[in-house]
Coordinates of C-alpha atoms and ligand atoms in Angstrom, one line a residue:
Chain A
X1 CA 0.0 0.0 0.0
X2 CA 1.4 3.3 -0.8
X3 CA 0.7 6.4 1.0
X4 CA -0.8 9.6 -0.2
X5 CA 1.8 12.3 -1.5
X6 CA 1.7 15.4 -0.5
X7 CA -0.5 17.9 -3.3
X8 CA 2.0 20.4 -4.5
X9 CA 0.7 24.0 -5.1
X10 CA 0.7 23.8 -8.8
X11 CA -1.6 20.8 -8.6
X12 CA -4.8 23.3 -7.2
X13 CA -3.3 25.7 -9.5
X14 CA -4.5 23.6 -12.9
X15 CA -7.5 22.6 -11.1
X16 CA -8.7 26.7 -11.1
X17 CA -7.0 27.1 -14.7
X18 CA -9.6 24.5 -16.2
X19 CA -12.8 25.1 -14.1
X20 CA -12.4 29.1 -14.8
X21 CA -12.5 28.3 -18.6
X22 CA -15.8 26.6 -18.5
X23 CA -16.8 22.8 -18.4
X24 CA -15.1 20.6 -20.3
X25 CA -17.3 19.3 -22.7
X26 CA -16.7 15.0 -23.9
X27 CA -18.8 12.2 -25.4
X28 CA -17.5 10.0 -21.9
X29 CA -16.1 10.4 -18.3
X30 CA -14.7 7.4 -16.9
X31 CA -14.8 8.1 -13.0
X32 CA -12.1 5.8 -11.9
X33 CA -8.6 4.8 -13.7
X34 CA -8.1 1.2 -12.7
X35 CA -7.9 -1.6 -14.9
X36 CA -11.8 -1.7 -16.0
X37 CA -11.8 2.0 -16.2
X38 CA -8.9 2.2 -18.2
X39 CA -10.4 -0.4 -20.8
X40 CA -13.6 1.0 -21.0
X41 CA -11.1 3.9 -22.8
X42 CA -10.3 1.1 -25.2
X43 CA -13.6 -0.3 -25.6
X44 CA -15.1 3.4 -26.1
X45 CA -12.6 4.8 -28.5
X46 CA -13.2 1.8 -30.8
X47 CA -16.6 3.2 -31.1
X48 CA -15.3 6.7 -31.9
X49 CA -16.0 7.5 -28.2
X50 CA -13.8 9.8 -26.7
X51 CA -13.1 10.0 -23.1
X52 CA -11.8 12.1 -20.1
X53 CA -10.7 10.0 -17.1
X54 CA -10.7 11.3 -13.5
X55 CA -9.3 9.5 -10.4
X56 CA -8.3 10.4 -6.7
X57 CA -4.9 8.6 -7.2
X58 CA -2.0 10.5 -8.9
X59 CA -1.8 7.2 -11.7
X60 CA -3.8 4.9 -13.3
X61 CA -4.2 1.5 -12.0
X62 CA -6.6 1.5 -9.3
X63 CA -6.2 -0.9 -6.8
X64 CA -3.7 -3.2 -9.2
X65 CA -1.4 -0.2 -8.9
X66 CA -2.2 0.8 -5.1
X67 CA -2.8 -2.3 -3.6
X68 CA -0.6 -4.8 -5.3
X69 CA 2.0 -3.1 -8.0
X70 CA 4.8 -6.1 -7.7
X71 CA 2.3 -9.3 -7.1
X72 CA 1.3 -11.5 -9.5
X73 CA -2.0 -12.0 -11.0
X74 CA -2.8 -15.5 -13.2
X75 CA -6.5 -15.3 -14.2
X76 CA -6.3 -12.5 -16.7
X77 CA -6.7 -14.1 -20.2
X78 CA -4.0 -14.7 -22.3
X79 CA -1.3 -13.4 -19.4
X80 CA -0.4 -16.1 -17.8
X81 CA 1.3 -14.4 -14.9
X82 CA 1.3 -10.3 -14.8
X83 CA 1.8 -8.0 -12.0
X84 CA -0.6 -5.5 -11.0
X85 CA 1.7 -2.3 -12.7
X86 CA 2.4 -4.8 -15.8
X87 CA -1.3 -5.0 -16.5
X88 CA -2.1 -1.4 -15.7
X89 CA 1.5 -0.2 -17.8
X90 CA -0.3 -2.4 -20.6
X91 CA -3.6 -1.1 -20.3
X92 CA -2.5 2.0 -20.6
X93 CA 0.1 1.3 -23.9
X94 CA -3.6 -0.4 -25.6
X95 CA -5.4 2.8 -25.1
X96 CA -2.8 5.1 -25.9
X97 CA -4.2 5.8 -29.8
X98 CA -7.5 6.8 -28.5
X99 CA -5.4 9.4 -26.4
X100 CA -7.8 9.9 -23.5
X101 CA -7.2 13.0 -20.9
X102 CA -6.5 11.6 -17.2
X103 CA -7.4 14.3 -14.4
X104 CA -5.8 12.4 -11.5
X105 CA -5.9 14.0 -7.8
X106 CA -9.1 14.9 -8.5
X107 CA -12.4 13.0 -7.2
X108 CA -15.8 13.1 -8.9
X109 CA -17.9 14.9 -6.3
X110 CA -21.4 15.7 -8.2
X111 CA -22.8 14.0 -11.2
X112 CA -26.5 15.4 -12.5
X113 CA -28.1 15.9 -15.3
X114 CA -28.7 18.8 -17.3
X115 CA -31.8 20.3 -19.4
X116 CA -30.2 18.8 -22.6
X117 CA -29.8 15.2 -21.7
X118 CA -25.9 15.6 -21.2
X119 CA -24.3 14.9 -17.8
X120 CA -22.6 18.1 -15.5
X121 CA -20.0 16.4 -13.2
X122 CA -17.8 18.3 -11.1
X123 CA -14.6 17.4 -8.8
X124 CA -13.6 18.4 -5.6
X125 CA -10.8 20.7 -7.2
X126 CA -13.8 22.2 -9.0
X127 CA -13.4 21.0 -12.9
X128 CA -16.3 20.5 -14.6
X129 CA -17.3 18.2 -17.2
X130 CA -20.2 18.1 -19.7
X131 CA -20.8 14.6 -20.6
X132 CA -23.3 12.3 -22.9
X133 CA -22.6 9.3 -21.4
X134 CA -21.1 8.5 -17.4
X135 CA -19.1 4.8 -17.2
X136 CA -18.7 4.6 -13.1
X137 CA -15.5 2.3 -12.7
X138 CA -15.2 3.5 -8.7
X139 CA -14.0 0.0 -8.2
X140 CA -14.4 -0.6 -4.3
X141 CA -14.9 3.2 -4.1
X142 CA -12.9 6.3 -3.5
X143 CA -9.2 5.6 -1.7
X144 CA -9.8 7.4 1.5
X145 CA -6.9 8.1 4.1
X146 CA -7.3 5.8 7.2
X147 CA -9.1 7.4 10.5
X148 CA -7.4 5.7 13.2
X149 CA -9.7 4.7 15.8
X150 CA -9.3 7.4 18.8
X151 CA -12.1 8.3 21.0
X152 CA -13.5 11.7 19.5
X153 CA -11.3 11.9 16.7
X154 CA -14.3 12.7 14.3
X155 CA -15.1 16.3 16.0
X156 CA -11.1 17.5 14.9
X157 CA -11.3 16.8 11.7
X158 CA -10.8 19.2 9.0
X159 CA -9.9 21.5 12.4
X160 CA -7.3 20.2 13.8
X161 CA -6.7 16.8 12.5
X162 CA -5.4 16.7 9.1
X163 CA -4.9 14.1 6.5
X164 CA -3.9 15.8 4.0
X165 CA -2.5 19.6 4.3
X166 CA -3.1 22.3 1.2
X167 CA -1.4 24.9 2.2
X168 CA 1.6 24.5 4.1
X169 CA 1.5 28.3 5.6
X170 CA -2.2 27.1 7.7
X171 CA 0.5 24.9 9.5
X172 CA 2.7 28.3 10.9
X173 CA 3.1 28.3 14.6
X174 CA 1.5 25.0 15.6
X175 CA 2.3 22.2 17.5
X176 CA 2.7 19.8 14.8
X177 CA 2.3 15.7 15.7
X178 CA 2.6 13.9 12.2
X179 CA 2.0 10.1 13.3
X180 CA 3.4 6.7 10.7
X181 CA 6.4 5.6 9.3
X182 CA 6.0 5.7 5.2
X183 CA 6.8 8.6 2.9
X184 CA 3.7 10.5 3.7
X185 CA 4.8 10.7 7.2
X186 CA 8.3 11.8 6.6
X187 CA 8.1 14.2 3.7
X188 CA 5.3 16.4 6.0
X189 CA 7.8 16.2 8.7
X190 CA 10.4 17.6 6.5
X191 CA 8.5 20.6 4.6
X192 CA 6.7 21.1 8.0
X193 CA 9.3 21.6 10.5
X194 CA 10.6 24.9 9.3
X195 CA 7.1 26.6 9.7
X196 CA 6.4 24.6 13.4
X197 CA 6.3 25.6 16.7
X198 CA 7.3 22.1 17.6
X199 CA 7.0 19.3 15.6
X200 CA 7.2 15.5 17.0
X201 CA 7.1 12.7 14.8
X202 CA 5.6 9.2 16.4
X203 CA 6.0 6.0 15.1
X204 CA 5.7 2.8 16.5
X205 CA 9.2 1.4 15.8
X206 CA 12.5 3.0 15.4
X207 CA 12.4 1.7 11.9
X208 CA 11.1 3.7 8.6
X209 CA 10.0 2.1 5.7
X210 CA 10.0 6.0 3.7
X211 CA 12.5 7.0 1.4
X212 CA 15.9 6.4 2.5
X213 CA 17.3 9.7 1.8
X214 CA 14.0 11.3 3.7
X215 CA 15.0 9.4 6.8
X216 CA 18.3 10.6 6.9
X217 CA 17.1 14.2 6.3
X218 CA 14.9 13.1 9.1
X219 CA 17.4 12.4 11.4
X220 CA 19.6 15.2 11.1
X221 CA 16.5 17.6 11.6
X222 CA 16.6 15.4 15.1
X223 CA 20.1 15.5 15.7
X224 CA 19.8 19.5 15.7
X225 CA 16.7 18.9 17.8
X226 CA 14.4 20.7 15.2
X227 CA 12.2 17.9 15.2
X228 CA 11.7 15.3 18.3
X229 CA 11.3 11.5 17.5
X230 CA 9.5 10.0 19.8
X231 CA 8.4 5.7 19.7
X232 CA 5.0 5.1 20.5
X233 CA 1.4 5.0 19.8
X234 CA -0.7 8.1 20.2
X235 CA -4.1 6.4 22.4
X236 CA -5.9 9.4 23.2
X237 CA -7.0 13.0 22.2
X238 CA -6.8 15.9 24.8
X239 CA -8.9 19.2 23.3
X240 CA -12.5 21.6 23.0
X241 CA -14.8 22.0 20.0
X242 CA -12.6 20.9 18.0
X243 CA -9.6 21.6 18.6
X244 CA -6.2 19.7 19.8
X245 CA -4.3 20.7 22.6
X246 CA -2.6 17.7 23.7
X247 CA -2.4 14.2 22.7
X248 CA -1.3 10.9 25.1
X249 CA 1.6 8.8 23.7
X250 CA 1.8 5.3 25.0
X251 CA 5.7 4.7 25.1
X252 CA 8.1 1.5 26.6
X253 CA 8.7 3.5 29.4
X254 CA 4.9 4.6 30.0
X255 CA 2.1 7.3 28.9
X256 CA 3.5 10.4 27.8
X257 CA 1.2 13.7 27.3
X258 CA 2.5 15.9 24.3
X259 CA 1.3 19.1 23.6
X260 CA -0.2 19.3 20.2
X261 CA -2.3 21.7 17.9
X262 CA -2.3 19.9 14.6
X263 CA -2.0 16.3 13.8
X264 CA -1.3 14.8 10.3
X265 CA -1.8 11.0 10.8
X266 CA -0.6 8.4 8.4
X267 CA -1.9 5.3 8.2
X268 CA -2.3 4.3 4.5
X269 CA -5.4 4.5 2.5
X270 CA -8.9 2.3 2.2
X271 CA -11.7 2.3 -0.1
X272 CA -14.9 4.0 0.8
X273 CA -17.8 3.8 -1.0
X274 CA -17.7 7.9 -1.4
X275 CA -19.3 10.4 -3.3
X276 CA -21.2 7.8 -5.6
X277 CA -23.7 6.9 -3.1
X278 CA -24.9 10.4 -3.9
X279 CA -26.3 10.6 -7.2
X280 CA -29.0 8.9 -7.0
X281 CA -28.1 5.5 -8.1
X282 CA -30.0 2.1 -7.1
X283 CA -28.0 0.2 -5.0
X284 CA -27.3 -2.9 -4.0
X285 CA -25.1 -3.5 -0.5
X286 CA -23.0 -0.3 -1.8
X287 CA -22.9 -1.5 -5.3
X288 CA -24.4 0.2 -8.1
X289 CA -27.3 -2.2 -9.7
X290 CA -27.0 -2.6 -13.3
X291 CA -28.8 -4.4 -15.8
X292 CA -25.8 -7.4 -17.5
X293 CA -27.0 -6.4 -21.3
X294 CA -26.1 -2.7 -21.0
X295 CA -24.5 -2.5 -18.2
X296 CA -26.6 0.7 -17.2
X297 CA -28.0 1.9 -13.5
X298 CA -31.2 3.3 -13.0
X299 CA -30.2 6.6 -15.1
X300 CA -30.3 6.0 -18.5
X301 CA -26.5 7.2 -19.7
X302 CA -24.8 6.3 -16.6
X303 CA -23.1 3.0 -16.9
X304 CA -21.3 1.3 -14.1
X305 CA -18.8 -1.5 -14.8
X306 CA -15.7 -3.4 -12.7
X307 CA -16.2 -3.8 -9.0
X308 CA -18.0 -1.2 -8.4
X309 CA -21.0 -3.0 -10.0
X310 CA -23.9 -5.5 -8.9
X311 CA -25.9 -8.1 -10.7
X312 CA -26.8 -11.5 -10.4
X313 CA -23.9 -13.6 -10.6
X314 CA -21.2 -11.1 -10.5
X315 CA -17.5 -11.6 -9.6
X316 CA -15.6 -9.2 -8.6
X317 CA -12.4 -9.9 -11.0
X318 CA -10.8 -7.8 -13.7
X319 CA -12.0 -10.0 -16.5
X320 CA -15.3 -9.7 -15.8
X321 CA -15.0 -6.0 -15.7
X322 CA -13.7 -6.2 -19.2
X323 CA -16.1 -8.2 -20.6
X324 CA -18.8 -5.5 -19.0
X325 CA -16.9 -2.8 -21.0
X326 CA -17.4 -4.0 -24.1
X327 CA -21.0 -4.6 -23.6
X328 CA -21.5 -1.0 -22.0
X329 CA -18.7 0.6 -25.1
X330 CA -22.4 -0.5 -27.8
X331 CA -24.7 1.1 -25.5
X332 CA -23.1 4.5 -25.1
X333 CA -23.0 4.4 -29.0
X334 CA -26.3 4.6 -29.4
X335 CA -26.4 7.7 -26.7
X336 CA -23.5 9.2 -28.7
X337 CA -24.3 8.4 -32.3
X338 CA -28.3 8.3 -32.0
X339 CA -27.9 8.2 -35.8
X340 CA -25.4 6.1 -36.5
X341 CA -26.0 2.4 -36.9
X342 CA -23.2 0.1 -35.2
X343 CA -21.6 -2.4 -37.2
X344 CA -20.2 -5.1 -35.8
X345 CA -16.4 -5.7 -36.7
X346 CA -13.3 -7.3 -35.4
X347 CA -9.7 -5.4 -35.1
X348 CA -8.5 -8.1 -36.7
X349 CA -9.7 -7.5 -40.1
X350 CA -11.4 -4.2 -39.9
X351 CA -9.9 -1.7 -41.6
X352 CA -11.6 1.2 -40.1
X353 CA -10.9 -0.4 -36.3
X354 CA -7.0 -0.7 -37.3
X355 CA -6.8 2.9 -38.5
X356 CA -8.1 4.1 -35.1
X357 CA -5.7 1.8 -33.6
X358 CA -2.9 3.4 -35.8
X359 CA -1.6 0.0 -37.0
X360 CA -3.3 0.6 -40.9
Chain B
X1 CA -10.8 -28.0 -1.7
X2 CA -9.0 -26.0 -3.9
X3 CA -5.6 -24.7 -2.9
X4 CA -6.3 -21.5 -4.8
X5 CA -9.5 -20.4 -3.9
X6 CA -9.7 -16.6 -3.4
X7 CA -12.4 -15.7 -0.8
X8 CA -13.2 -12.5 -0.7
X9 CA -13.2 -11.8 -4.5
X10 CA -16.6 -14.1 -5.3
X11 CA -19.5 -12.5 -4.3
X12 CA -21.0 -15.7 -2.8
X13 CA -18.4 -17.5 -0.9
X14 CA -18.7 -21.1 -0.6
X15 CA -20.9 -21.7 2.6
X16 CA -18.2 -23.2 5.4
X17 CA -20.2 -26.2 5.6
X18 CA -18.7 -27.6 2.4
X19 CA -15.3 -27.2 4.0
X20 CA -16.2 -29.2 7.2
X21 CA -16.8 -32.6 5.1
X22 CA -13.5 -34.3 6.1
X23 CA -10.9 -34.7 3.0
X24 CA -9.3 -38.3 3.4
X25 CA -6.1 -36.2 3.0
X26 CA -6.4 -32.9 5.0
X27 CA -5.3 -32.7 8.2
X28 CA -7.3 -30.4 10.2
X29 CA -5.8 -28.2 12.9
X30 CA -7.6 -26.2 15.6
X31 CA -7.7 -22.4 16.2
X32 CA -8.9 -20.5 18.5
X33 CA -9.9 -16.6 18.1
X34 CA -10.6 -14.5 21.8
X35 CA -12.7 -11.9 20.8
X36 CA -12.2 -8.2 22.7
X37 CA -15.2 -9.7 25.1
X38 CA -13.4 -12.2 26.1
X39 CA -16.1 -14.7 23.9
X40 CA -13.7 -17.3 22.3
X41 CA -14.9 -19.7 19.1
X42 CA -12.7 -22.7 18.3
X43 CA -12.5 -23.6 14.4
X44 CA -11.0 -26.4 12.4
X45 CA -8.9 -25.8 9.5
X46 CA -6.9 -27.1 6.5
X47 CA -3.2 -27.0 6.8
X48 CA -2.0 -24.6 4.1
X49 CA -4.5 -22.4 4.8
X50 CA -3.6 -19.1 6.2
X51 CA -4.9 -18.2 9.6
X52 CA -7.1 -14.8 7.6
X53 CA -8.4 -17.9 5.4
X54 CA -9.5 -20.0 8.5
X55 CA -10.9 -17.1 10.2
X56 CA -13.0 -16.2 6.8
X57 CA -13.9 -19.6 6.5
X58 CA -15.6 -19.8 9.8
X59 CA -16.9 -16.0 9.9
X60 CA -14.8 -14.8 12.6
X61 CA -16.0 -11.0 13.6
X62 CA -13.4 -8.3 13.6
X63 CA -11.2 -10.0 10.9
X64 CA -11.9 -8.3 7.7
X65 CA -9.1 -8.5 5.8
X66 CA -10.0 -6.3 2.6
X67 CA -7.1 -7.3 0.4
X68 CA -7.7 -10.4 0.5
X69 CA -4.6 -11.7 2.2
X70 CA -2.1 -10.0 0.0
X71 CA -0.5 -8.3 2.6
X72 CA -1.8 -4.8 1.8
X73 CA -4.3 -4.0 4.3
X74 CA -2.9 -4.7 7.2
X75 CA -7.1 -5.5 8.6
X76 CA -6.5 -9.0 9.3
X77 CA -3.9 -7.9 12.5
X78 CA -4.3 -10.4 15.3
X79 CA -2.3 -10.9 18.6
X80 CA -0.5 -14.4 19.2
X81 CA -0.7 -15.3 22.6
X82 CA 2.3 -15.3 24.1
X83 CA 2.6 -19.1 24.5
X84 CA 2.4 -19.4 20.9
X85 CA 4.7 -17.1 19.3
X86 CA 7.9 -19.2 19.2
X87 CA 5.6 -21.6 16.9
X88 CA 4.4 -19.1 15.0
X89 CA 7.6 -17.4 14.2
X90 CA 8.1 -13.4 13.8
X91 CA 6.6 -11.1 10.9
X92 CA 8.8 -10.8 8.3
X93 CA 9.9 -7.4 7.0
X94 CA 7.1 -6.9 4.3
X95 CA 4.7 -7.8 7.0
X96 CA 6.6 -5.4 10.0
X97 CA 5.8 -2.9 7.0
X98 CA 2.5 -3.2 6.8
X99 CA 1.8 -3.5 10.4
X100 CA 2.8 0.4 10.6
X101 CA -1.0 1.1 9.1
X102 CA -2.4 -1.3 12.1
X103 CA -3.9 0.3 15.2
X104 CA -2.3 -0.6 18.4
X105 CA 0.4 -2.6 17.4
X106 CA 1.4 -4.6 20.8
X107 CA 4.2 -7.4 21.0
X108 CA 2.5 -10.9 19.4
X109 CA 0.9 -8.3 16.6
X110 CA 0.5 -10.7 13.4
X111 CA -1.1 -9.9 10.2
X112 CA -2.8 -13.7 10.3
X113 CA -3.0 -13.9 6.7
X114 CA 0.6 -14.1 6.6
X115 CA 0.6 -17.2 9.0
X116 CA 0.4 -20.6 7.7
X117 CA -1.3 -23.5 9.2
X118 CA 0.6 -26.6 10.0
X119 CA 0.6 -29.7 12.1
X120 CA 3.1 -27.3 14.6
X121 CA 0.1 -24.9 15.2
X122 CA -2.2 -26.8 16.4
X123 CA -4.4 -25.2 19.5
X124 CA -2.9 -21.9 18.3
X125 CA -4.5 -18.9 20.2
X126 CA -5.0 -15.7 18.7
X127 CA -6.4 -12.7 20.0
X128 CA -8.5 -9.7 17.6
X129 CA -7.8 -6.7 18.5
X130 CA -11.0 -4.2 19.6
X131 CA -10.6 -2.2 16.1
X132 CA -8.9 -3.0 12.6
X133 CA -9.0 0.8 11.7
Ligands
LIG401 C1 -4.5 -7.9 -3.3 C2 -5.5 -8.1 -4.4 C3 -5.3 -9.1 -5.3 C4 -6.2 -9.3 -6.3 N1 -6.0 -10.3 -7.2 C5 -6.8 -10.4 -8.3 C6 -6.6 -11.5 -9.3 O1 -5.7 -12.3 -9.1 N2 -7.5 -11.5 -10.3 C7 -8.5 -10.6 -10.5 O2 -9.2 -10.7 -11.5 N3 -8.7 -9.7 -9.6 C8 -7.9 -9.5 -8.5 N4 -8.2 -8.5 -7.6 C9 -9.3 -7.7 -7.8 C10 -9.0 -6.6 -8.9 O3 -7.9 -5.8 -8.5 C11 -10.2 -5.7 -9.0 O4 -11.3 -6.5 -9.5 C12 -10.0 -4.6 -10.0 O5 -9.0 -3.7 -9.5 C13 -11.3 -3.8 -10.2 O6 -11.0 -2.8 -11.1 P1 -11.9 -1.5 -11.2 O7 -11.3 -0.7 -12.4 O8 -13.3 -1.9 -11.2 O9 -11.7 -0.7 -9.8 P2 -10.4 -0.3 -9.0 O10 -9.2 -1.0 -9.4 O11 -10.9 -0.4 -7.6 O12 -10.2 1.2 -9.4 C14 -11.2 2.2 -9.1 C15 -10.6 3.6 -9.1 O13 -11.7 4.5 -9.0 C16 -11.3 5.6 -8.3 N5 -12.5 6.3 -7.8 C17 -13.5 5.8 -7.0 N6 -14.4 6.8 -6.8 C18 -14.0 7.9 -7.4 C19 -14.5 9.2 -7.6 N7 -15.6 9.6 -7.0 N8 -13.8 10.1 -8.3 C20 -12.6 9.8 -8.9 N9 -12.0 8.5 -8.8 C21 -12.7 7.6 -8.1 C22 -10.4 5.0 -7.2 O14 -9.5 5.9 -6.7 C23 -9.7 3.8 -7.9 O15 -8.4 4.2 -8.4 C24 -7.3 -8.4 -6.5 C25 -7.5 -7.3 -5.6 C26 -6.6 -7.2 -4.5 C27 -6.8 -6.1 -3.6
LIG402 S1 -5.6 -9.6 4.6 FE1 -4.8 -7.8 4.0 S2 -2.9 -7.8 5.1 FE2 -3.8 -9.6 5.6

């Protein structure tokens, strides 16, 4: 599992470029850039279909990439063994003709529809999109940090418990506690400490599995005493309305109390469900239902394929989520091209399917 | 039953009924899980099975291993009583890893489906903790 990177300025800085030049319009969005999303760009753009991609993650891959880059998978056809950033790498080379947009770091907030039919679908770093047809590929939902379970730790939220920080200068003058061990953990530390009042870093063993070069820039910051280290688990949280003032550390020699304003803890990601319980979509147990011919919810336009997606029968594996996009790619081209009549071909002899594909 | 069967990836897992039909060849071994109450359950299970796939098996609460034993979760994190941890060996580095995104990570703290079931584990206690995050 990787940890979540810290969001550079410039990243916020696109965001507002795009969303104050309008709504971007497309024939597709593809909420969700692992392996069934990522086809569905294949499947799509064989149909003249051209899509915009959005996901939370700063790559494609989904969980293949998140979860399990370097283990093996056997029960995708014609692979016999491929690792989870193999399959995504070679998704991604297959769809590269159709030249799809990504907007990663970005998560699908609002999905309705407008007077014309078309879709208006907006992210949390405020791009819009104007779309005729929605694929949902959410997978198990949106990658969410992890809430460690403290007493109370709800009401701090977004106040003084932070899992992800925007703007370092928010962070001036507090007593910083960043809490984990991975990259996350130590590059806040380091672009944090100089704008602290204090900063203490906790993890539960002496031992970091961050960036080597981050642990040694780490230690020095310790050495000159700019940071403290301390080994332990944080167990309780000490504060009003809100807002931290101390925290308890459980340590080998005991409880500690540490004074603390602002804490940035760092304990990997999970999938939540998210946003897409929102728009109005049947469900079934937190999957969207769909109908196994089209592949379409309740809203006629919004398609949901991969694991995100319920029927009778279903299996949660990346081969089925393929097999879905194909299925879905005919609808959406009788949304797109109301005119057009579909003719059934095969890349290998079609002409017209190998000059998209840029082998012809 | 097969050795590759991945259980949280089918919607409908095999009921555990099937699994209690006695192979001629599988040896079963018993596990027990204390839950945070104190309530214990007692299973059977299939050497070569991983602890997280004996506790799935049997519907343990509080193991919920979301990545399906992969060690990527780290929501499958047990503690070994102490009797047992010679037997059941030490995480190894991957593992150590991953138990940095576990919640109250004590001495014993396993990610069971990185712990395999042999003849040596039989009677193994395991306790889950109050929370996986
Ligand atoms: C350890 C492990 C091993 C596995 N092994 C196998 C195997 O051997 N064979 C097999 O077939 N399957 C396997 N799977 C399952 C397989 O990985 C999934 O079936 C597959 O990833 C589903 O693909 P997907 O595209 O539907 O969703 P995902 O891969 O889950 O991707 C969904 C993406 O959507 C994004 N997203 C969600 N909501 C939003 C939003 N609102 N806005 C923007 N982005 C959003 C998420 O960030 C995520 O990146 C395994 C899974 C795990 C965890
Ligand atoms: S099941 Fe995910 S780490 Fe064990």
């Amino acid at each position: 599992m990787m940890d979540t990177t810290p969001a550079g300025p410039e990243t916020s800085g696109v965001a507002e470029a795009a969303a104050s030049s309008g709504p971007i319009e497309t024939d597709a969005i593809v909420i969700g850039a692992g392996p069934c999303g990522l086809f569905a760009v294949f499947e799509l753009g064989l149909l003249d279909i051209k899509s915009h991609v959005v996901d939370i993650l700063d790559r494609p891959g989904g969980q293949c990439a998140e979860l399990y880059p370097e283990k093996p998978i056997y029960d995708v056809p014609a692979l016999p063994v491929v690792t989870g950033q193999e399959l995504t790498d070679r998704l991604m080379e297959q769809i590269k003709p159709f030249g799809p947009q990504f907007h990663f770091n970005e998560r699908i907030d609002s999905l309705s529809r407008e007077a014309d039919g078309r879709f208006r679908l907006t992210t949390d770093a405020e791009t819009e999109f104007l779309a005729k047809v929605v694929v949902v590929a959410a997978g198990g939902g949106s990658f969410t940090p992890k809430r460690p379970p403290l007493t109370g730790i709800e009401e701090y939220e977004g106040k003084s418990v932070f899992y992800s920080v925007r703007k370092i200068e928010t962070m001036r003058g507090h007593d910083i506690v960043i809490v984990g061990g991975g990259d996350s953990a130590l590059d806040w530390t380091l672009n944090l400490a100089p704008v602290a009042k204090s900063l203490t870093l906790i993890h539960r063993r002496d031992e970091f599995r961050a960036a080597p070069h981050s642990v040694e820039k780490m230690r020095k910051l310790v050495e000159e005493s700019t940071v403290r280290l301390l080994i332990g688990q944080v167990t309780g949280l000490e504060g009003a309305n809100g807002h931290l003032s101390a925290l308890d550390v459980k340590t080998a020699s005991g409880t500690e109390r540490i004074a603390c304003t602002a804490m940035l803890p760092f304990f990997g990601l999970t999938m939540k469900l998210g946003p897409v319980a929102d728009w109005g979509l049947n469900l079934h147990e937190n999957l969207i239902l769909v109908d196994t011919e089209r592949f379409e919810t309740n809203e006629h336009g919004i398609f949901a394929i991969g694991d995100i997606n319920w029927y009778p029968g279903k299996l949660k594996l990346i081969l089925s989520g393929f097999h879905e996009g194909a299925l879905m790619a005919q609808a959406a081209h009788r949304i797109v091209y109301p005119d057009k009549k579909l003719l059934f071909q095969y890349t290998t002899s079609s002409s017209s399917l190998q000059k998209k594909l840029g082998v012809k | 039953m097969p050795a590759n069967l991945i259980i949280p990836f089918r919607s409908q897992p095999p009921k555990s009924g099937l699994f209690s039909l006695k192979d001629a060849y599988a040896t079963m071994t018993k596990i027990t899980f204390i839950q945070p109450d104190g309530e214990s359950q007692t299973v059977e299970a299939e050497n070569g099975l991983t602890v997280m796939e004996a506790a799935k098996l049997n519907d343990i609460a509080g193991i919920e291993a979301e990545c399906g034993g992969a060690c990527a979760c780290a929501t499958c994190h047990v503690y070994v009583d102490e009797a047992w941890r010679d037997k059941t060996g030490k995480a190894a580095d991957m593992e150590e890893d991953m138990l940095d995104f576990a919640f109250d990570v004590r001495e014993g703290s396993r990610l069971c489906c990185q712990i395999k079931i042999t003849d040596a584990l039989d009677g193994l206690v395991v306790r889950v903790p109050a929370k996986q995050f």
